[in-house]
Coordinates of C-alpha atoms and ligand atoms in Angstrom, one line a residue:
M1 CA 210.5 68.7 -130.8
N2 CA 210.3 65.3 -129.1
A3 CA 207.2 65.7 -127.0
L4 CA 203.5 66.4 -127.8
N5 CA 202.3 69.1 -125.5
L6 CA 198.6 68.3 -125.0
G7 CA 197.9 70.2 -121.9
P8 CA 199.3 71.2 -118.5
G9 CA 201.5 68.4 -117.2
L10 CA 200.7 66.3 -120.3
A11 CA 203.7 66.0 -122.6
L12 CA 203.9 62.7 -124.5
P13 CA 207.2 61.6 -125.9
L14 CA 206.8 61.5 -129.6
A15 CA 208.4 58.0 -129.7
D16 CA 205.6 56.7 -127.5
V17 CA 203.0 57.6 -130.1
V18 CA 204.6 55.9 -133.1
G19 CA 202.5 52.9 -134.1
Q20 CA 200.2 53.5 -131.3
C21 CA 196.4 53.1 -131.2
V22 CA 194.9 56.1 -129.5
A23 CA 191.2 56.1 -128.6
I24 CA 189.3 59.3 -127.7
L25 CA 185.9 58.7 -126.3
G26 CA 183.2 60.8 -124.6
I27 CA 179.7 62.2 -125.1
R28 CA 178.8 64.9 -127.6
G29 CA 180.4 68.2 -126.8
S30 CA 182.8 66.7 -124.2
G31 CA 185.9 67.9 -126.2
K32 CA 186.9 64.8 -128.2
S33 CA 187.4 66.6 -131.5
N34 CA 189.4 69.3 -129.7
T35 CA 191.6 66.7 -128.1
A36 CA 192.1 65.0 -131.4
G37 CA 192.8 68.3 -133.1
V38 CA 195.4 69.1 -130.4
I39 CA 197.1 65.7 -131.0
F40 CA 197.1 66.4 -134.8
E41 CA 198.5 69.9 -134.3
E42 CA 201.3 68.5 -132.2
L43 CA 202.0 65.7 -134.7
L44 CA 202.0 68.2 -137.5
A45 CA 204.4 70.5 -135.7
A46 CA 206.7 67.5 -135.4
H47 CA 206.3 66.9 -139.2
Y48 CA 204.6 63.6 -138.5
P49 CA 202.6 62.6 -141.6
M50 CA 199.0 61.5 -141.3
S51 CA 195.6 61.1 -142.9
I52 CA 192.5 62.3 -141.1
V53 CA 189.2 60.9 -142.0
D54 CA 186.9 63.9 -141.4
I55 CA 183.3 63.1 -141.7
D56 CA 182.1 66.5 -140.6
G57 CA 184.5 68.8 -142.4
E58 CA 185.8 70.1 -139.1
Y59 CA 189.6 69.7 -139.5
F60 CA 190.4 71.9 -142.4
G61 CA 191.2 74.6 -139.9
L62 CA 194.6 72.8 -139.4
K63 CA 195.6 74.5 -142.6
E64 CA 195.7 77.8 -140.8
K65 CA 199.1 76.8 -139.3
Y66 CA 200.2 73.6 -140.9
E67 CA 200.7 72.2 -144.3
V68 CA 197.8 69.9 -144.9
L69 CA 196.1 68.9 -148.1
V70 CA 192.3 68.6 -147.9
V71 CA 190.9 66.2 -150.4
G72 CA 187.5 64.7 -150.9
S73 CA 184.2 66.2 -151.6
G74 CA 183.3 68.7 -148.9
E75 CA 183.0 72.4 -149.0
N76 CA 186.6 73.2 -148.0
V77 CA 188.6 70.8 -150.1
D78 CA 191.7 71.7 -152.0
V79 CA 191.2 69.0 -154.5
E80 CA 187.8 67.4 -155.4
L81 CA 188.5 63.7 -155.3
D82 CA 186.6 60.5 -156.1
M83 CA 187.3 56.9 -155.9
A84 CA 189.4 56.9 -159.0
A85 CA 192.3 58.5 -157.3
A86 CA 192.0 57.4 -153.7
G87 CA 194.9 55.0 -154.0
E88 CA 197.2 57.5 -155.7
V89 CA 196.6 60.1 -153.0
A90 CA 197.4 57.5 -150.4
D91 CA 200.6 56.7 -152.2
L92 CA 201.6 60.4 -152.4
S93 CA 200.8 61.0 -148.8
L94 CA 202.8 58.2 -147.5
H95 CA 205.7 58.5 -150.0
E96 CA 206.0 62.3 -149.6
G97 CA 205.0 62.5 -146.0
V98 CA 202.2 64.9 -146.9
P99 CA 199.4 65.2 -144.3
V100 CA 196.0 64.7 -145.8
I101 CA 192.6 65.4 -144.6
L102 CA 190.0 63.1 -146.3
D103 CA 186.9 65.2 -146.2
V104 CA 184.2 62.7 -146.7
S105 CA 181.4 64.9 -145.3
D106 CA 179.5 65.1 -148.6
M107 CA 179.8 61.5 -149.6
L108 CA 177.0 59.0 -149.2
A109 CA 177.7 56.2 -146.7
D110 CA 178.3 53.7 -149.4
E111 CA 180.5 55.9 -151.5
R112 CA 182.5 56.8 -148.4
E113 CA 183.0 53.2 -147.4
R114 CA 184.4 52.3 -150.8
F115 CA 186.6 55.4 -150.9
L116 CA 188.1 54.7 -147.5
L117 CA 188.5 51.0 -148.2
E118 CA 190.5 51.8 -151.3
Y119 CA 192.5 54.4 -149.5
L120 CA 193.3 52.6 -146.3
T121 CA 194.1 49.3 -148.0
R122 CA 196.7 51.1 -150.1
I123 CA 198.1 52.8 -146.9
W124 CA 198.4 49.4 -145.3
A125 CA 200.1 47.8 -148.2
L126 CA 202.6 50.6 -148.8
A127 CA 203.4 51.0 -145.1
G128 CA 204.6 47.4 -145.2
K129 CA 207.3 48.5 -147.6
L130 CA 208.2 52.0 -146.3
R131 CA 207.9 51.3 -142.6
K132 CA 207.9 54.9 -141.5
P133 CA 205.8 56.6 -138.9
Y134 CA 202.3 57.5 -140.1
M135 CA 199.1 58.1 -138.3
I136 CA 195.5 57.6 -139.4
G137 CA 192.8 59.7 -137.6
I138 CA 189.2 58.5 -137.7
E139 CA 186.3 60.6 -136.4
E140 CA 183.0 58.8 -135.5
C141 CA 184.9 55.6 -135.7
H142 CA 181.9 53.5 -134.5
E143 CA 180.6 54.0 -138.0
F144 CA 183.6 52.3 -139.5
I145 CA 184.6 49.8 -136.7
P146 CA 181.3 48.9 -135.2
Q147 CA 181.1 46.3 -132.5
G148 CA 179.7 43.0 -133.7
V149 CA 179.6 43.8 -137.4
R150 CA 182.0 42.6 -140.0
T151 CA 182.9 44.7 -143.0
D152 CA 186.0 44.9 -145.2
L153 CA 186.6 48.4 -144.1
K154 CA 186.4 47.5 -140.5
E155 CA 188.8 44.7 -141.1
V156 CA 191.4 47.0 -142.6
I157 CA 191.0 49.7 -139.9
A158 CA 191.2 47.2 -137.1
R159 CA 194.3 45.8 -138.7
I160 CA 195.9 49.2 -138.8
A161 CA 194.9 49.9 -135.2
L162 CA 195.9 46.6 -133.8
R163 CA 198.8 45.4 -135.9
G164 CA 200.1 48.6 -137.6
R165 CA 202.9 49.1 -135.1
K166 CA 205.5 47.1 -137.0
R167 CA 204.8 49.1 -140.1
G168 CA 204.9 52.4 -138.2
L169 CA 201.2 52.8 -138.6
G170 CA 199.2 54.2 -135.7
A171 CA 195.5 55.3 -135.4
V172 CA 193.6 57.9 -133.5
V173 CA 190.0 56.7 -133.2
I174 CA 187.3 59.0 -132.0
S175 CA 183.8 58.2 -130.9
Q176 CA 180.9 59.4 -128.9
R177 CA 179.5 55.9 -128.7
S178 CA 182.0 53.9 -126.7
A179 CA 179.8 50.9 -126.4
K180 CA 179.3 50.7 -130.2
V181 CA 183.0 50.6 -131.0
E182 CA 184.8 47.3 -131.7
K183 CA 185.9 46.2 -128.2
D184 CA 189.2 44.7 -129.4
V185 CA 190.3 48.1 -130.7
L186 CA 189.5 49.8 -127.4
T187 CA 190.9 47.2 -125.1
Q188 CA 194.1 47.1 -127.0
A189 CA 194.5 50.8 -127.5
G190 CA 197.8 51.9 -126.0
M191 CA 196.5 55.3 -125.1
L192 CA 193.0 56.4 -124.1
F193 CA 191.5 59.8 -123.6
L194 CA 188.3 59.2 -121.8
H195 CA 186.1 62.3 -121.7
R196 CA 182.8 62.4 -119.9
V197 CA 180.1 59.8 -120.6
V198 CA 176.8 59.5 -118.9
H199 CA 175.0 56.4 -120.3
E200 CA 175.3 53.2 -118.4
A201 CA 176.5 51.2 -121.4
D202 CA 179.3 53.7 -122.1
M203 CA 180.2 53.8 -118.4
R204 CA 180.5 50.0 -118.4
V205 CA 183.0 50.2 -121.2
Y206 CA 185.0 52.7 -119.2
G207 CA 184.7 50.5 -116.2
E208 CA 186.3 47.7 -118.2
L209 CA 189.1 49.9 -119.5
L210 CA 190.0 51.8 -116.4
P211 CA 192.2 50.2 -113.7
W212 CA 190.0 51.6 -111.0
R213 CA 187.1 50.3 -109.0
R214 CA 183.9 50.7 -110.9
L215 CA 182.4 53.2 -108.4
E216 CA 185.5 55.3 -108.3
A217 CA 185.7 55.3 -112.1
K218 CA 182.0 56.3 -112.3
E219 CA 182.4 59.1 -109.9
T220 CA 185.5 60.6 -111.5
V221 CA 184.1 60.3 -115.0
S222 CA 180.8 61.9 -114.2
Q223 CA 182.6 64.9 -112.8
L224 CA 184.7 65.6 -115.8
G225 CA 184.2 69.1 -117.4
V226 CA 184.5 70.0 -121.1
G227 CA 188.0 69.3 -122.2
E228 CA 188.9 67.2 -119.2
C229 CA 189.4 63.5 -119.5
I230 CA 191.1 60.5 -118.0
F231 CA 194.3 59.9 -119.8
M232 CA 195.3 56.3 -119.7
S233 CA 198.6 55.0 -121.0
G234 CA 199.5 51.4 -120.4
S235 CA 198.0 50.6 -117.0
T236 CA 198.2 54.1 -115.5
A237 CA 195.3 56.5 -115.5
R238 CA 195.0 60.1 -114.4
K239 CA 192.7 63.0 -114.9
V240 CA 194.1 65.7 -117.3
K241 CA 192.9 68.9 -118.9
I242 CA 193.6 69.2 -122.7
R243 CA 194.6 72.6 -124.0
L244 CA 192.4 74.2 -126.7
R245 CA 193.3 73.9 -130.3
H246 CA 195.5 76.7 -131.6
T247 CA 194.0 76.4 -135.1
F248 CA 190.5 77.0 -136.1
H249 CA 188.0 74.3 -135.0
G250 CA 186.1 73.9 -138.3
G251 CA 182.3 74.1 -138.3
Y252 CA 180.3 76.7 -139.9
T253 CA 182.8 79.2 -141.1
P254 CA 183.1 78.4 -144.8
S255 CA 186.5 79.3 -146.0
F256 CA 189.8 81.0 -145.4
R257 CA 192.9 80.7 -147.5
A258 CA 195.9 79.2 -145.8
V259 CA 199.4 79.8 -146.9
E260 CA 200.5 77.0 -149.2
S261 CA 204.1 76.0 -149.6
P262 CA 205.6 75.2 -153.1
K263 CA 205.8 71.6 -151.9
L264 CA 202.1 71.4 -151.1
R265 CA 201.3 73.0 -154.4
Q266 CA 203.5 70.5 -156.2
V267 CA 201.8 67.6 -154.6
R268 CA 198.4 69.1 -155.3
S269 CA 199.2 69.5 -159.0
R270 CA 200.4 65.9 -159.0
I271 CA 197.2 64.7 -157.5
L272 CA 195.3 66.7 -160.1
D273 CA 197.4 65.0 -162.8
A274 CA 196.8 61.6 -161.3
L275 CA 193.1 62.3 -161.1
A276 CA 193.0 63.4 -164.7
R277 CA 195.0 60.2 -165.7
A278 CA 192.8 58.0 -163.7
R279 CA 189.7 59.5 -165.2
S280 CA 191.0 59.2 -168.8
V281 CA 192.1 55.5 -168.3
A282 CA 189.3 54.1 -166.2
P283 CA 185.7 55.1 -166.0
P284 CA 184.5 56.0 -162.6
V285 CA 183.6 53.0 -160.5
A286 CA 180.2 51.8 -161.4
V287 CA 177.5 52.3 -158.9
G288 CA 174.7 50.3 -160.4
P289 CA 172.0 51.4 -162.7
Q290 CA 171.1 54.6 -160.8
P291 CA 172.8 57.9 -161.6
S292 CA 175.7 58.5 -159.2
P293 CA 174.6 60.4 -156.1
R294 CA 176.9 63.2 -156.9
E295 CA 175.1 63.7 -160.2
D296 CA 171.8 63.6 -158.5
P297 CA 172.1 64.7 -154.9
R298 CA 168.3 64.3 -154.5
A299 CA 169.0 60.6 -154.5
R300 CA 170.6 60.9 -151.1
P301 CA 168.8 59.7 -148.1
V302 CA 167.3 62.6 -146.3
D303 CA 169.7 62.1 -143.3
P304 CA 172.4 59.6 -143.6
P305 CA 172.5 57.3 -140.6
L306 CA 173.7 59.3 -137.8
A307 CA 175.8 57.6 -135.2
S308 CA 174.6 59.7 -132.4
A309 CA 171.1 60.1 -133.5
P310 CA 169.6 57.0 -134.9
I311 CA 166.6 58.5 -136.6
A312 CA 163.9 55.9 -136.7
D313 CA 162.1 55.6 -139.9
A314 CA 160.0 58.7 -139.6
P315 CA 157.9 59.3 -142.7
D316 CA 159.6 61.8 -145.0
P317 CA 156.9 63.5 -146.9
P318 CA 158.0 64.7 -150.3
A319 CA 160.1 67.8 -150.0
P320 CA 159.4 70.7 -152.4
D321 CA 162.8 70.4 -153.9
A322 CA 161.9 70.3 -157.5
E323 CA 164.4 72.0 -159.7
L324 CA 166.8 73.1 -157.1
P325 CA 170.3 72.8 -158.4
G326 CA 172.3 69.8 -157.1
P327 CA 175.0 71.8 -155.3
V328 CA 172.3 73.8 -153.4
L329 CA 170.7 70.5 -152.3
L330 CA 174.1 69.2 -151.2
R331 CA 174.6 72.2 -149.1
V332 CA 171.1 71.8 -147.6
D333 CA 172.0 68.2 -146.8
R334 CA 175.1 69.3 -145.1
L335 CA 173.2 71.7 -142.9
L336 CA 170.7 69.1 -142.0
R337 CA 173.4 66.6 -141.1
R338 CA 175.0 69.2 -138.9
L339 CA 171.7 70.1 -137.2
N340 CA 170.9 66.5 -136.6
R341 CA 173.9 66.3 -134.3
L342 CA 172.4 68.9 -132.0
P343 CA 170.6 67.8 -128.9
P344 CA 166.9 67.0 -129.4
V345 CA 165.7 70.1 -127.6
K346 CA 167.6 72.4 -130.0
R347 CA 166.2 70.5 -133.0
R348 CA 162.7 70.8 -131.7
L349 CA 163.3 74.5 -131.2
V350 CA 164.5 75.2 -134.7
A351 CA 161.7 73.0 -136.2
F352 CA 159.1 74.9 -134.1
L353 CA 160.4 78.3 -135.0
V354 CA 160.8 77.8 -138.8
E355 CA 157.3 76.5 -139.0
R356 CA 156.0 79.6 -137.4
E357 CA 158.2 82.2 -138.9
P358 CA 158.0 85.2 -138.4
N359 CA 156.5 84.8 -135.0
T360 CA 158.7 85.5 -132.0
Y361 CA 158.5 83.3 -128.8
T362 CA 159.9 83.9 -125.4
T363 CA 161.9 81.2 -123.6
S364 CA 159.0 80.5 -121.4
E365 CA 156.6 80.1 -124.3
L366 CA 159.1 78.0 -126.1
A367 CA 159.6 75.8 -123.1
S368 CA 156.0 74.9 -123.0
W369 CA 155.6 74.5 -126.8
I370 CA 158.6 72.3 -127.3
D371 CA 158.2 70.5 -124.0
C372 CA 161.4 71.3 -122.0
A373 CA 162.3 73.2 -118.9
E374 CA 162.8 76.9 -119.4
A375 CA 165.8 76.6 -117.2
A376 CA 167.4 74.2 -119.7
L377 CA 166.8 76.7 -122.5
L378 CA 168.4 79.4 -120.4
A379 CA 171.3 77.3 -119.3
E380 CA 172.0 76.0 -122.7
P381 CA 170.9 78.7 -125.2
P382 CA 170.7 77.7 -128.9
T383 CA 174.0 79.5 -129.6
E384 CA 174.9 77.3 -132.6
L385 CA 171.6 78.2 -134.3
V386 CA 172.0 81.9 -133.6
D387 CA 175.6 81.8 -134.8
L388 CA 174.5 80.0 -138.0
G389 CA 171.9 82.8 -138.5
L390 CA 169.0 80.4 -138.7
I391 CA 167.4 81.9 -135.7
V392 CA 167.6 85.4 -134.1
Q393 CA 167.7 86.1 -130.4
E394 CA 165.8 89.2 -129.1
R395 CA 165.7 90.7 -125.7
F396 CA 162.3 91.9 -124.4
A397 CA 161.2 93.1 -121.0
R398 CA 159.5 89.7 -120.5
G399 CA 162.8 88.0 -121.2
L400 CA 164.8 86.4 -124.0
A401 CA 162.9 85.5 -127.2
Y402 CA 163.7 83.8 -130.5
R403 CA 162.4 83.7 -134.0
A404 CA 163.4 82.0 -137.2
A405 CA 165.2 84.0 -139.9
L406 CA 165.2 81.7 -142.9
R407 CA 165.1 84.4 -145.5
Q408 CA 168.1 86.1 -144.1
Y409 CA 169.9 82.8 -143.6
V410 CA 169.4 81.8 -147.2
A411 CA 170.5 85.3 -148.4
E412 CA 173.8 84.9 -146.5
A413 CA 174.5 81.1 -146.6
F414 CA 173.5 80.7 -150.2
A415 CA 174.7 84.1 -151.5
G416 CA 176.9 82.3 -154.0
F417 CA 173.9 80.8 -155.6
A418 CA 171.7 83.9 -155.6
A419 CA 172.2 84.7 -159.3
E420 CA 171.6 81.1 -160.4
L421 CA 168.5 80.7 -158.3
G422 CA 166.9 84.0 -159.0
P423 CA 163.9 85.2 -156.9
E424 CA 161.8 82.2 -157.8
G425 CA 164.5 79.7 -157.0
T426 CA 165.3 81.4 -153.8
R427 CA 161.7 81.2 -152.8
R428 CA 161.7 77.5 -153.6
L429 CA 164.8 77.0 -151.6
I430 CA 163.3 78.7 -148.5
A431 CA 160.2 76.5 -148.8
H432 CA 162.4 73.5 -149.2
L433 CA 164.5 74.4 -146.2
R434 CA 161.5 75.1 -144.1
H435 CA 160.1 71.7 -144.9
R436 CA 163.3 69.9 -144.2
L437 CA 163.9 71.7 -140.9
A438 CA 160.4 71.1 -139.7
C439 CA 160.9 67.3 -140.3
I440 CA 164.0 67.4 -138.1
S441 CA 161.7 67.3 -135.1
T442 CA 159.3 64.7 -136.4
A443 CA 162.3 62.3 -136.8
E444 CA 163.5 63.3 -133.4
R445 CA 160.4 62.2 -131.6
N446 CA 161.3 58.7 -132.4
L447 CA 164.8 59.2 -131.2
V448 CA 166.1 57.1 -128.4
H449 CA 169.6 57.0 -127.3
T450 CA 170.6 53.4 -127.5
P451 CA 174.2 53.2 -126.6
Ligands
LIG501 N1 190.1 71.4 -123.8 C1 189.2 72.3 -123.9 N2 189.2 73.4 -123.2 C2 188.3 74.3 -123.3 N3 187.2 74.2 -124.1 C3 187.0 73.1 -124.8 C4 188.0 72.1 -124.8 N4 187.6 71.1 -125.6 C5 186.5 71.5 -126.1 N5 186.1 72.7 -125.6 C6 184.9 73.4 -126.0 O1 183.8 72.5 -126.2 C7 183.3 72.6 -127.5 C8 183.0 71.2 -128.0 O2 184.2 70.5 -128.2 P1 184.4 69.4 -129.3 O3 183.8 69.9 -130.6 O4 185.8 69.0 -129.2 O5 183.5 68.3 -128.7 P2 183.2 66.9 -129.2 O6 183.2 65.9 -128.1 O7 184.0 66.5 -130.4 O8 181.7 67.0 -129.7 P3 180.9 66.2 -130.8 O9 180.6 64.9 -130.3 O10 179.6 67.1 -131.0 O11 181.7 66.2 -132.0 C9 184.4 73.3 -128.3 O12 183.9 74.0 -129.3 C10 185.1 74.2 -127.3 O13 184.4 75.4 -127.2
LIG502 MG1 183.5 66.1 -132.4

């Protein structure tokens, strides 16, 4: 296969992608991750090796169809991995051409930064010797290559994106905050997929990138639907529609088992060996006097800095989390991170309902309580929250209504911990969750979008 089929009338010659910097931008929900997922699917189908930095644990679904090794610390990893073996995995991936997803969704920002620095520095060095096509995918890239801030990690990523070509290295960088991404990377990207943006600062960035008159660019961009984008390659730009991913778009569904080839199993066991070796030779990298966050998840900040949702320093009253097991708290953190990415209205909705469980509220009651238009609630129902099982939708003669269902949610989502928690632990977990979810809206009140 020599072309990547990304959508109707959009087949990119594979050769054009080698060593390329591809930027995918757009607001939340505009289809960026789907576009990236489609590019990765097509690259995988062409046996193009890569590493995807997955900060939300949403790419493991690629395993449904392709041979990919998921390493890191999230819920769906094949191999739990820490700093000690980051370099070795990078070596294996590049040498053996094994696609790797680096699931860093459960790592703290600092831990993640060091892990990626180690990993990508090794990729850069090795690519200099091997010089074969290899792609790095980075979600929420404004967190790693922020405009106007200098870090070692940013330096290595920018180097890969801007100067990787000679080594065969390319990058797919994805962000919902165009204005916050290092300008050099965007202006020098060879391919851009510009999904819808609305904020003026993001629109200005598009204006600088697109070869169109500002007004024309603005008009076209503001009319883009989900999955539509302006595709720009070199100096030509046109509107395109990206196809949907064939593989599962990860999110809430916890696990499925993909078929694993002997080759992948072999690599996996070698990674495990390498990990064991690394652990027996070198102690884990010191993190200062405190216990490592993985040992004590309660040491995590309540919500790691969210790119899309800069939570101002809202007071965080002590959560009733005493004596909940670490893995349970990790899972709660994960849920909170996910919910923090929802639009403010939906966060207010869940906070409101959990605080008043088991009361049921119609959309018109909710609209006045949480201060939004009822039409908005009807046009964009809280499907994600219903799918998650956190809230339940009911249909009355007076209209649609919602109520929280924390007890049921915990029974299902934490079923694996039921025996360990027992009735008392489960009760504490529900109280803890209720408290944390209620705080989501307190934090949100201070939320301003500052592109
Ligand atoms: N090309 C497409 N065709 C049809 N539907 C799409 C397409 N791309 C995305 N969607 C729909 O939009 C939803 C959101 O897409 P996606 O998760 O890719 O957005 P995103 O921009 O990455 O959002 P976020 O910023 O929240 O990560 C998908 O779950 C899917 O239902
Ligand atoms: Mg996304």
